[in-house]
Coordinates of N, CA and C in Angstrom, one line a residue:
Chain A
M1 N -3.8 38.0 5.2 CA -3.6 36.9 4.3 C -4.9 36.0 4.4
P2 N -5.7 36.0 3.5 CA -6.9 35.1 3.6 C -6.6 33.6 3.4
V3 N -7.1 32.8 4.3 CA -6.9 31.4 4.2 C -8.3 30.8 4.1
S4 N -8.5 29.9 3.1 CA -9.9 29.3 3.0 C -10.0 28.1 3.9
I5 N -11.2 28.0 4.4 CA -11.6 26.9 5.3 C -12.7 26.1 4.7
R6 N -12.5 24.9 4.5 CA -13.6 24.0 4.0 C -14.5 23.6 5.2
I7 N -15.8 23.8 5.2 CA -16.7 23.5 6.3 C -17.4 22.2 6.0
P8 N -17.4 21.2 6.9 CA -18.1 19.9 6.7 C -19.6 20.1 6.8
T9 N -20.4 19.3 6.2 CA -21.8 19.4 6.2 C -22.4 19.6 7.6
V10 N -21.8 18.9 8.6 CA -22.4 19.0 10.0 C -22.3 20.4 10.5
L11 N -21.3 21.2 10.1 CA -21.1 22.5 10.6 C -21.7 23.6 9.8
R12 N -22.2 23.3 8.6 CA -22.7 24.3 7.7 C -23.9 25.1 8.2
P13 N -24.8 24.5 9.0 CA -25.8 25.3 9.6 C -25.3 26.5 10.4
Q14 N -24.1 26.4 10.9 CA -23.5 27.5 11.7 C -22.8 28.5 10.8
T15 N -22.6 28.2 9.6 CA -22.0 29.2 8.6 C -23.0 29.7 7.6
G16 N -24.3 29.5 7.9 CA -25.3 29.9 7.0 C -25.4 29.1 5.7
G17 N -24.9 27.9 5.8 CA -24.9 27.0 4.7 C -23.6 27.0 3.8
A18 N -22.7 27.9 4.2 CA -21.5 28.1 3.3 C -20.6 26.8 3.5
A19 N -20.1 26.3 2.4 CA -19.2 25.2 2.4 C -17.8 25.6 2.5
S20 N -17.5 26.9 2.2 CA -16.1 27.4 2.3 C -16.2 28.9 2.8
V21 N -15.3 29.2 3.7 CA -15.2 30.6 4.2 C -13.7 31.0 4.2
S22 N -13.4 32.3 4.3 CA -12.0 32.7 4.4 C -11.8 33.7 5.5
Y23 N -10.6 33.5 6.2 CA -10.3 34.4 7.3 C -8.8 34.6 7.2
D24 N -8.4 35.8 7.8 CA -7.0 36.1 7.9 C -6.4 35.5 9.2
G25 N -5.0 35.3 9.1 CA -4.3 34.8 10.3 C -3.0 34.3 9.8
S26 N -2.0 34.2 10.8 CA -0.7 33.7 10.5 C -0.5 32.3 11.0
T27 N -1.4 31.9 11.9 CA -1.4 30.5 12.5 C -2.8 29.9 12.3
I28 N -2.9 28.6 12.4 CA -4.2 28.0 12.3 C -5.0 28.4 13.5
G29 N -4.4 28.6 14.7 CA -5.2 29.1 15.8 C -5.9 30.4 15.5
E30 N -5.1 31.3 14.9 CA -5.7 32.7 14.6 C -6.8 32.5 13.6
V31 N -6.6 31.7 12.6 CA -7.7 31.5 11.6 C -8.9 30.9 12.2
L32 N -8.8 29.9 13.1 CA -9.9 29.2 13.7 C -10.6 30.2 14.7
N33 N -9.8 31.0 15.4 CA -10.4 31.9 16.3 C -11.2 33.0 15.6
A34 N -10.7 33.4 14.4 CA -11.5 34.4 13.6 C -12.8 33.7 13.1
L35 N -12.7 32.4 12.7 CA -13.9 31.7 12.3 C -15.0 31.7 13.4
V36 N -14.5 31.3 14.6 CA -15.5 31.1 15.7 C -16.0 32.5 16.2
A37 N -15.2 33.5 16.0 CA -15.6 34.9 16.4 C -16.8 35.3 15.6
E38 N -16.8 34.9 14.3 CA -17.9 35.3 13.5 C -19.1 34.3 13.6
H39 N -18.7 33.1 13.9 CA -19.7 32.0 13.9 C -19.6 31.3 15.3
P40 N -20.1 31.9 16.4 CA -19.8 31.4 17.7 C -20.4 30.0 17.9
G41 N -21.4 29.6 17.1 CA -21.9 28.3 17.3 C -20.9 27.2 17.0
L42 N -19.8 27.5 16.3 CA -18.8 26.5 16.0 C -17.8 26.3 17.1
A43 N -17.8 27.2 18.1 CA -16.7 27.1 19.1 C -16.7 25.8 19.8
G44 N -17.8 25.3 20.2 CA -17.9 24.0 21.0 C -17.6 22.8 20.1
Q45 N -17.7 23.0 18.8 CA -17.4 21.9 17.9 C -15.9 21.8 17.5
V46 N -15.3 23.0 17.5 CA -13.9 23.0 17.0 C -12.9 23.0 18.2
F47 N -13.3 23.6 19.3 CA -12.4 23.7 20.5 C -13.0 22.9 21.7
S48 N -12.1 22.4 22.5 CA -12.6 21.8 23.7 C -12.6 22.9 24.8
G49 N -13.1 22.5 26.0 CA -13.2 23.5 27.0 C -12.0 24.3 27.4
D50 N -10.8 23.6 27.2 CA -9.5 24.2 27.6 C -8.9 25.0 26.4
G51 N -9.6 25.2 25.4 CA -9.1 26.0 24.3 C -8.3 25.2 23.3
Q52 N -8.1 23.9 23.5 CA -7.4 23.1 22.5 C -8.4 22.5 21.5
L53 N -7.8 21.9 20.5 CA -8.7 21.3 19.4 C -9.5 20.2 20.0
H54 N -10.8 20.2 19.6 CA -11.7 19.2 20.1 C -11.2 17.8 19.6
K55 N -11.3 16.8 20.5 CA -10.7 15.5 20.1 C -11.4 14.8 19.0
F56 N -12.6 15.1 18.7 CA -13.4 14.5 17.7 C -13.4 15.2 16.4
V57 N -12.4 16.2 16.2 CA -12.3 16.9 15.0 C -10.9 16.8 14.5
N58 N -10.7 16.7 13.2 CA -9.3 16.8 12.6 C -9.2 18.0 11.8
I59 N -8.1 18.7 11.9 CA -7.9 20.0 11.2 C -6.7 19.7 10.3
Y60 N -6.9 20.0 9.0 CA -5.8 19.9 8.1 C -5.4 21.2 7.5
V61 N -4.1 21.5 7.3 CA -3.6 22.6 6.5 C -3.1 21.9 5.2
N62 N -3.7 22.1 4.1 CA -3.5 21.4 2.9 C -3.5 19.9 3.3
D63 N -2.4 19.1 3.2 CA -2.5 17.7 3.4 C -2.1 17.3 4.8
D64 N -1.8 18.2 5.7 CA -1.1 17.9 6.9 C -2.1 18.1 8.1
D65 N -2.2 17.0 9.0 CA -3.0 17.1 10.2 C -2.2 18.0 11.2
V66 N -2.8 19.1 11.6 CA -2.1 20.1 12.4 C -1.7 19.5 13.8
R67 N -2.2 18.4 14.2 CA -1.8 17.8 15.5 C -0.3 17.4 15.4
Y68 N 0.1 17.2 14.1 CA 1.5 16.7 13.9 C 2.4 17.8 13.4
T69 N 1.9 19.0 13.3 CA 2.7 20.1 12.7 C 2.8 21.3 13.6
G70 N 2.5 21.1 14.9 CA 2.5 22.3 15.8 C 1.2 22.7 16.4
G71 N 0.2 21.9 16.2 CA -1.1 22.2 16.7 C -1.6 23.6 16.3
L72 N -2.2 24.3 17.3 CA -2.8 25.6 16.9 C -1.8 26.6 16.5
D73 N -0.5 26.4 16.8 CA 0.6 27.3 16.4 C 1.1 27.0 15.0
T74 N 0.5 26.0 14.3 CA 0.9 25.7 12.9 C 0.8 27.0 12.0
P75 N 1.9 27.4 11.4 CA 1.7 28.6 10.5 C 0.9 28.3 9.3
V76 N 0.2 29.3 8.8 CA -0.5 29.2 7.6 C -0.2 30.5 6.7
K77 N -0.3 30.3 5.4 CA 0.0 31.4 4.5 C -1.1 31.5 3.5
D78 N -1.0 32.6 2.8 CA -2.0 32.9 1.7 C -2.1 31.7 0.8
Q79 N -3.3 31.4 0.5 CA -3.7 30.3 -0.5 C -3.7 28.9 0.2
D80 N -3.3 28.9 1.4 CA -3.4 27.6 2.1 C -4.9 27.2 2.2
E81 N -5.1 25.9 2.2 CA -6.5 25.4 2.3 C -6.6 24.6 3.7
V82 N -7.5 25.1 4.5 CA -7.8 24.4 5.8 C -9.0 23.6 5.6
S83 N -9.0 22.4 6.1 CA -10.1 21.5 6.1 C -10.5 21.1 7.5
I84 N -11.7 21.2 7.9 CA -12.2 20.7 9.2 C -13.0 19.5 8.9
L85 N -12.6 18.4 9.5 CA -13.3 17.1 9.3 C -13.6 16.4 10.6
P86 N -14.8 16.0 10.8 CA -15.1 15.2 12.0 C -14.4 13.9 12.0
A87 N -14.0 13.4 13.2 CA -13.5 12.0 13.3 C -14.7 11.1 13.0
V88 N -14.4 10.0 12.2 CA -15.5 9.1 11.8 C -15.1 7.7 12.4
A89 N -15.8 7.4 13.5 CA -15.4 6.2 14.2 C -16.7 5.6 14.9
G90 N -16.5 4.4 15.4 CA -17.6 3.7 16.1 C -17.3 2.2 16.2
G91 N -18.3 1.4 16.2 CA -18.0 0.0 16.3 C -19.0 -0.8 17.2
A92 N -18.9 -2.1 17.1 CA -19.8 -2.9 17.9 C -19.5 -2.9 19.4
N93 N -18.3 -2.5 19.7 CA -17.9 -2.5 21.1 C -18.8 -1.7 22.0
Chain B
M1 N -34.8 8.9 3.6 CA -34.5 7.6 2.8 C -33.2 7.7 2.2
L2 N -32.5 6.5 2.1 CA -31.2 6.4 1.5 C -31.4 5.7 0.1
T3 N -30.9 6.3 -0.9 CA -31.0 5.7 -2.2 C -29.6 5.1 -2.5
L4 N -29.5 3.8 -2.5 CA -28.2 3.1 -2.7 C -28.4 1.9 -3.6
S5 N -27.8 2.0 -4.8 CA -28.1 1.0 -5.8 C -27.7 -0.4 -5.4
T6 N -28.2 -1.4 -5.9 CA -27.9 -2.8 -5.6 C -26.4 -3.0 -5.8
E7 N -25.9 -2.4 -6.9 CA -24.5 -2.6 -7.2 C -23.6 -2.0 -6.1
L8 N -24.0 -0.8 -5.6 CA -23.2 -0.2 -4.5 C -23.4 -0.9 -3.2
Q9 N -24.6 -1.4 -3.0 CA -24.8 -2.3 -1.8 C -23.8 -3.5 -1.8
L10 N -23.7 -4.1 -3.0 CA -22.9 -5.3 -3.1 C -21.4 -4.9 -2.9
E11 N -21.1 -3.7 -3.4 CA -19.7 -3.2 -3.4 C -19.3 -3.0 -1.9
L12 N -20.1 -2.4 -1.1 CA -19.7 -2.1 0.3 C -19.8 -3.4 1.1
I13 N -20.7 -4.3 0.8 CA -20.8 -5.5 1.5 C -19.5 -6.4 1.2
A14 N -19.1 -6.3 0.0 CA -17.9 -7.1 -0.4 C -16.7 -6.5 0.3
H15 N -16.6 -5.2 0.5 CA -15.5 -4.6 1.2 C -15.5 -5.1 2.7
C16 N -16.7 -5.1 3.3 CA -16.8 -5.6 4.6 C -16.4 -7.0 4.8
I17 N -16.7 -7.9 3.8 CA -16.3 -9.3 3.9 C -14.8 -9.4 3.7
R18 N -14.3 -8.6 2.8 CA -12.8 -8.6 2.6 C -12.1 -8.2 3.9
S19 N -12.7 -7.3 4.7 CA -12.0 -6.8 5.8 C -12.0 -7.7 7.0
L20 N -12.8 -8.8 6.9 CA -12.8 -9.8 8.0 C -11.4 -10.2 8.4
P21 N -11.0 -10.5 9.6 CA -11.9 -10.5 10.8 C -12.2 -9.1 11.4
E22 N -11.6 -8.1 10.8 CA -11.8 -6.7 11.3 C -13.1 -6.2 10.8
E23 N -13.6 -5.1 11.5 CA -14.7 -4.4 11.0 C -14.3 -3.6 9.7
G24 N -15.1 -3.7 8.7 CA -14.9 -2.9 7.5 C -15.6 -1.6 7.5
C25 N -15.1 -0.6 6.8 CA -15.8 0.7 6.9 C -15.5 1.5 5.6
G26 N -16.2 2.5 5.4 CA -16.0 3.4 4.2 C -17.0 4.5 4.2
L27 N -17.0 5.3 3.2 CA -17.8 6.6 3.1 C -18.8 6.5 2.0
L28 N -19.9 7.2 2.2 CA -20.9 7.3 1.2 C -20.8 8.7 0.6
I29 N -20.7 8.8 -0.8 CA -20.6 10.0 -1.5 C -21.8 10.3 -2.2
G30 N -22.4 11.4 -2.1 CA -23.7 11.7 -2.8 C -24.2 13.0 -2.5
E31 N -25.6 13.1 -2.6 CA -26.3 14.4 -2.5 C -26.8 14.5 -1.0
Y32 N -26.3 15.5 -0.3 CA -26.7 15.6 1.1 C -28.2 15.8 1.3
E33 N -28.8 16.6 0.3 CA -30.2 17.0 0.5 C -31.1 15.8 0.2
T34 N -30.8 14.9 -0.7 CA -31.7 13.9 -1.2 C -31.3 12.5 -0.6
G35 N -30.1 12.3 -0.1 CA -29.7 11.0 0.3 C -29.5 10.0 -0.8
H36 N -29.2 10.6 -2.0 CA -28.8 9.7 -3.1 C -27.3 9.4 -3.1
V37 N -26.9 8.2 -3.0 CA -25.5 7.8 -3.0 C -25.0 7.6 -4.4
A38 N -24.0 8.4 -4.8 CA -23.4 8.3 -6.2 C -22.3 7.2 -6.2
R39 N -21.6 7.1 -5.1 CA -20.6 6.0 -5.1 C -20.2 5.8 -3.6
V40 N -19.5 4.7 -3.4 CA -19.0 4.4 -2.1 C -17.5 4.4 -2.1
V41 N -16.8 4.8 -1.0 CA -15.4 4.8 -1.0 C -15.0 3.9 0.2
P42 N -14.5 2.6 -0.2 CA -14.0 1.8 0.9 C -12.8 2.4 1.6
A43 N -12.7 2.3 2.9 CA -11.7 3.0 3.6 C -10.9 2.0 4.5
E44 N -9.7 2.3 4.8 CA -9.0 1.5 5.8 C -9.5 1.7 7.2
N45 N -9.7 0.6 7.9 CA -10.1 0.7 9.3 C -8.8 0.9 10.1
V46 N -8.4 2.1 10.4 CA -7.1 2.3 11.0 C -7.1 1.8 12.5
A47 N -8.3 1.5 13.0 CA -8.3 0.9 14.3 C -7.9 -0.6 14.3
H48 N -8.0 -1.2 13.1 CA -7.7 -2.6 12.8 C -8.2 -3.5 13.9
S49 N -9.5 -3.5 14.1 CA -10.2 -4.2 15.2 C -11.4 -4.9 14.7
A50 N -11.8 -5.9 15.4 CA -13.1 -6.6 15.1 C -14.2 -6.0 15.9
M51 N -13.9 -5.0 16.8 CA -14.9 -4.4 17.7 C -15.1 -3.0 17.4
I52 N -14.2 -2.3 16.9 CA -14.3 -0.8 16.6 C -13.8 -0.5 15.2
Y53 N -14.2 0.7 14.7 CA -13.6 1.1 13.5 C -13.3 2.6 13.5
T54 N -12.3 3.0 12.8 CA -12.0 4.4 12.6 C -11.6 4.6 11.1
V55 N -12.4 5.4 10.4 CA -12.1 5.7 9.0 C -10.8 6.5 9.0
D56 N -9.9 6.0 8.1 CA -8.6 6.7 7.9 C -8.8 8.2 7.6
P57 N -8.4 9.1 8.5 CA -8.7 10.5 8.3 C -8.2 11.1 7.0
K58 N -7.0 10.6 6.6 CA -6.5 11.1 5.3 C -7.3 10.7 4.1
M59 N -7.9 9.5 4.2 CA -8.8 9.0 3.2 C -10.1 9.9 3.1
F60 N -10.5 10.2 4.3 CA -11.7 11.1 4.5 C -11.4 12.4 3.8
L61 N -10.2 13.0 4.1 CA -9.9 14.3 3.5 C -9.9 14.2 2.0
S62 N -9.2 13.1 1.4 CA -9.2 13.0 0.0 C -10.5 12.7 -0.6
A63 N -11.4 11.9 0.0 CA -12.7 11.6 -0.5 C -13.6 12.9 -0.5
D64 N -13.4 13.7 0.6 CA -14.2 14.9 0.7 C -13.8 15.9 -0.4
R65 N -12.5 16.0 -0.7 CA -12.1 16.9 -1.7 C -12.6 16.5 -3.1
E66 N -12.5 15.2 -3.3 CA -13.0 14.7 -4.6 C -14.5 15.0 -4.8
A67 N -15.2 14.7 -3.7 CA -16.7 14.9 -3.7 C -17.0 16.4 -4.0
S68 N -16.3 17.3 -3.4 CA -16.5 18.7 -3.5 C -16.4 19.1 -5.0
K69 N -15.4 18.6 -5.7 CA -15.1 18.9 -7.1 C -16.3 18.5 -7.9
E70 N -17.0 17.4 -7.5 CA -18.2 16.9 -8.3 C -19.5 17.6 -7.8
G71 N -19.4 18.5 -6.9 CA -20.6 19.1 -6.3 C -21.4 18.2 -5.4
L72 N -20.6 17.2 -4.9 CA -21.2 16.2 -4.0 C -20.6 16.4 -2.6
D73 N -21.1 15.6 -1.6 CA -20.6 15.6 -0.3 C -20.4 14.2 0.2
V74 N -19.6 14.1 1.3 CA -19.7 12.9 2.1 C -21.0 12.9 2.9
I75 N -21.9 11.9 2.6 CA -23.2 12.0 3.2 C -23.4 10.9 4.2
G76 N -22.4 10.1 4.5 CA -22.6 9.1 5.5 C -21.4 8.1 5.5
V77 N -21.6 7.1 6.3 CA -20.5 6.2 6.5 C -21.1 4.8 6.6
F78 N -20.4 3.8 6.2 CA -20.9 2.4 6.4 C -19.8 1.7 7.2
H79 N -20.3 0.7 8.0 CA -19.3 -0.2 8.7 C -20.0 -1.5 9.0
S80 N -19.2 -2.5 9.3 CA -19.8 -3.8 9.5 C -19.7 -4.1 11.0
H81 N -20.7 -4.9 11.4 CA -20.6 -5.6 12.7 C -20.4 -7.0 12.4
T82 N -19.3 -7.6 12.9 CA -18.9 -8.9 12.5 C -19.7 -10.0 13.2
H83 N -20.1 -9.7 14.4 CA -20.8 -10.7 15.2 C -22.0 -10.2 15.9
T84 N -22.5 -9.1 15.5 CA -23.7 -8.6 16.1 C -24.7 -8.1 15.0
E85 N -25.9 -7.7 15.4 CA -26.9 -7.3 14.4 C -26.5 -6.0 13.8
A86 N -27.3 -5.7 12.7 CA -27.0 -4.4 12.0 C -27.8 -3.3 12.6
F87 N -27.4 -2.9 13.9 CA -28.1 -1.9 14.6 C -27.0 -1.1 15.3
P88 N -27.1 0.3 15.3 CA -26.0 1.1 15.9 C -25.8 0.7 17.4
S89 N -24.5 0.6 17.7 CA -24.1 0.3 19.1 C -24.0 1.6 19.9
P90 N -24.0 1.5 21.2 CA -23.8 2.8 22.0 C -22.5 3.5 21.5
T91 N -21.5 2.8 21.1 CA -20.3 3.5 20.6 C -20.6 4.2 19.3
D92 N -21.3 3.6 18.4 CA -21.7 4.2 17.2 C -22.5 5.5 17.4
V93 N -23.4 5.5 18.4 CA -24.3 6.6 18.6 C -23.5 7.7 19.3
A94 N -22.6 7.4 20.2 CA -21.8 8.4 20.9 C -20.9 9.1 20.0
Q95 N -20.4 8.4 18.9 CA -19.4 9.0 18.0 C -20.0 9.5 16.7
A96 N -21.3 9.4 16.5 CA -21.9 9.8 15.2 C -21.7 11.3 15.1
P97 N -21.0 11.8 14.0 CA -20.7 13.2 14.0 C -21.8 14.1 13.4
D98 N -22.7 13.5 12.6 CA -23.5 14.4 11.8 C -25.0 13.9 11.8
P99 N -25.9 14.7 12.3 CA -27.3 14.2 12.3 C -27.9 14.1 10.9
G100 N -27.2 14.8 9.9 CA -27.7 14.7 8.5 C -27.1 13.5 7.8
W101 N -26.2 12.8 8.4 CA -25.6 11.7 7.7 C -26.4 10.4 7.8
H102 N -26.1 9.5 6.9 CA -26.7 8.2 6.8 C -25.7 7.2 7.4
Y103 N -26.1 6.4 8.3 CA -25.3 5.4 9.0 C -25.7 4.0 8.5
V104 N -24.9 3.5 7.6 CA -25.2 2.2 7.1 C -24.5 1.1 7.9
L105 N -25.2 0.1 8.4 CA -24.7 -1.0 9.1 C -24.8 -2.3 8.3
V106 N -23.7 -3.0 8.3 CA -23.8 -4.3 7.6 C -23.5 -5.4 8.7
S107 N -24.4 -6.3 8.9 CA -24.1 -7.4 9.9 C -23.7 -8.6 9.1
L108 N -22.5 -9.1 9.5 CA -22.0 -10.3 8.9 C -22.1 -11.5 9.9
R109 N -23.0 -11.4 10.9 CA -23.2 -12.4 11.9 C -23.7 -13.7 11.3
D110 N -24.7 -13.5 10.4 CA -25.4 -14.7 9.9 C -24.8 -15.1 8.5
T111 N -25.4 -16.1 7.9 CA -24.9 -16.6 6.6 C -25.1 -15.5 5.6
H112 N -26.2 -14.8 5.6 CA -26.5 -13.7 4.6 C -26.2 -12.4 5.3
P113 N -25.4 -11.5 4.6 CA -25.2 -10.2 5.2 C -26.5 -9.4 5.2
V114 N -26.7 -8.6 6.3 CA -27.9 -7.8 6.4 C -27.4 -6.3 6.4
L115 N -28.0 -5.5 5.5 CA -27.7 -4.1 5.4 C -28.9 -3.2 5.8
R116 N -28.6 -2.3 6.7 CA -29.7 -1.4 7.2 C -29.1 0.0 7.3
S117 N -30.0 1.0 7.3 CA -29.5 2.4 7.4 C -30.2 3.2 8.4
Y118 N -29.5 4.1 9.1 CA -30.1 4.8 10.2 C -29.7 6.3 10.1
R119 N -30.5 7.1 10.8 CA -30.2 8.5 11.1 C -29.9 8.5 12.6
I120 N -29.0 9.3 13.0 CA -28.7 9.4 14.5 C -28.6 10.9 14.8
E121 N -29.6 11.3 15.6 CA -29.6 12.7 16.0 C -29.8 12.8 17.5
N122 N -28.9 13.5 18.1 CA -28.9 13.7 19.6 C -29.1 12.4 20.3
G123 N -28.5 11.4 19.8 CA -28.5 10.1 20.5 C -29.7 9.3 20.2
T124 N -30.6 9.8 19.4 CA -31.8 9.1 19.0 C -31.6 8.4 17.6
I125 N -31.8 7.0 17.6 CA -31.6 6.2 16.4 C -32.9 6.1 15.7
T126 N -32.9 6.4 14.4 CA -34.1 6.2 13.6 C -33.7 5.4 12.3
E127 N -34.3 4.2 12.1 CA -34.0 3.5 10.9 C -34.7 4.2 9.7
E128 N -34.1 4.1 8.6 CA -34.7 4.7 7.4 C -34.7 3.6 6.3
P129 N -35.6 3.8 5.3 CA -35.7 2.8 4.2 C -34.5 3.0 3.3
V130 N -34.0 1.9 2.7 CA -33.0 1.9 1.7 C -33.6 1.5 0.4
S131 N -33.5 2.4 -0.6 CA -34.1 2.1 -1.9 C -33.0 1.9 -2.9
P132 N -33.1 0.9 -3.7 CA -32.1 0.7 -4.8 C -32.2 1.7 -5.9
G133 N -33.2 2.6 -5.8 CA -33.3 3.7 -6.8 C -34.0 3.2 -8.1

């Protein structure tokens, strides 16, 4: 079941410039692992050292942040749209 | 170089003023390759702080989708410093996600707002000119 993944500008150099790619998987973890298997340069940007989602990245399946829907075990199905977005934060502090 | 029309500069500065006493923030939508800003998207600072900001991630998702439909991208972020100069703080540098992005700072420290733009790559801050186009 192909699931499309929208790639943010910061990660496009790792996907040869592609703004969207598709991979099979039944969970978001499987889909993201398929993504980094083909594009190993993304591994450190998507996952932390312990294999969990990197804290400075937000992953959405359609409109839902996967941190609130089961994390990497979140199920995905055909035609779902995955978005990878960096956290945007900072400040004078 | 960042191309940001006077109208858009005023729009984002107005959002920063309206956000006082908190830091105001938002996204720049435009052409990634040229740095031309087509529009700005004021965002909620979900940190609700005068010292830090976090762009509402849901707003980022929706702005990113809208931009894609137009063949544009989110090409940067703006935020205000309410009591310090318009220069990236160590927090800004540490959390800058994209070396290709434009980081617009608005200082509201003095009577007149000051707007400046920077690139941040591997911790190195480089100011860039802002052209009204």
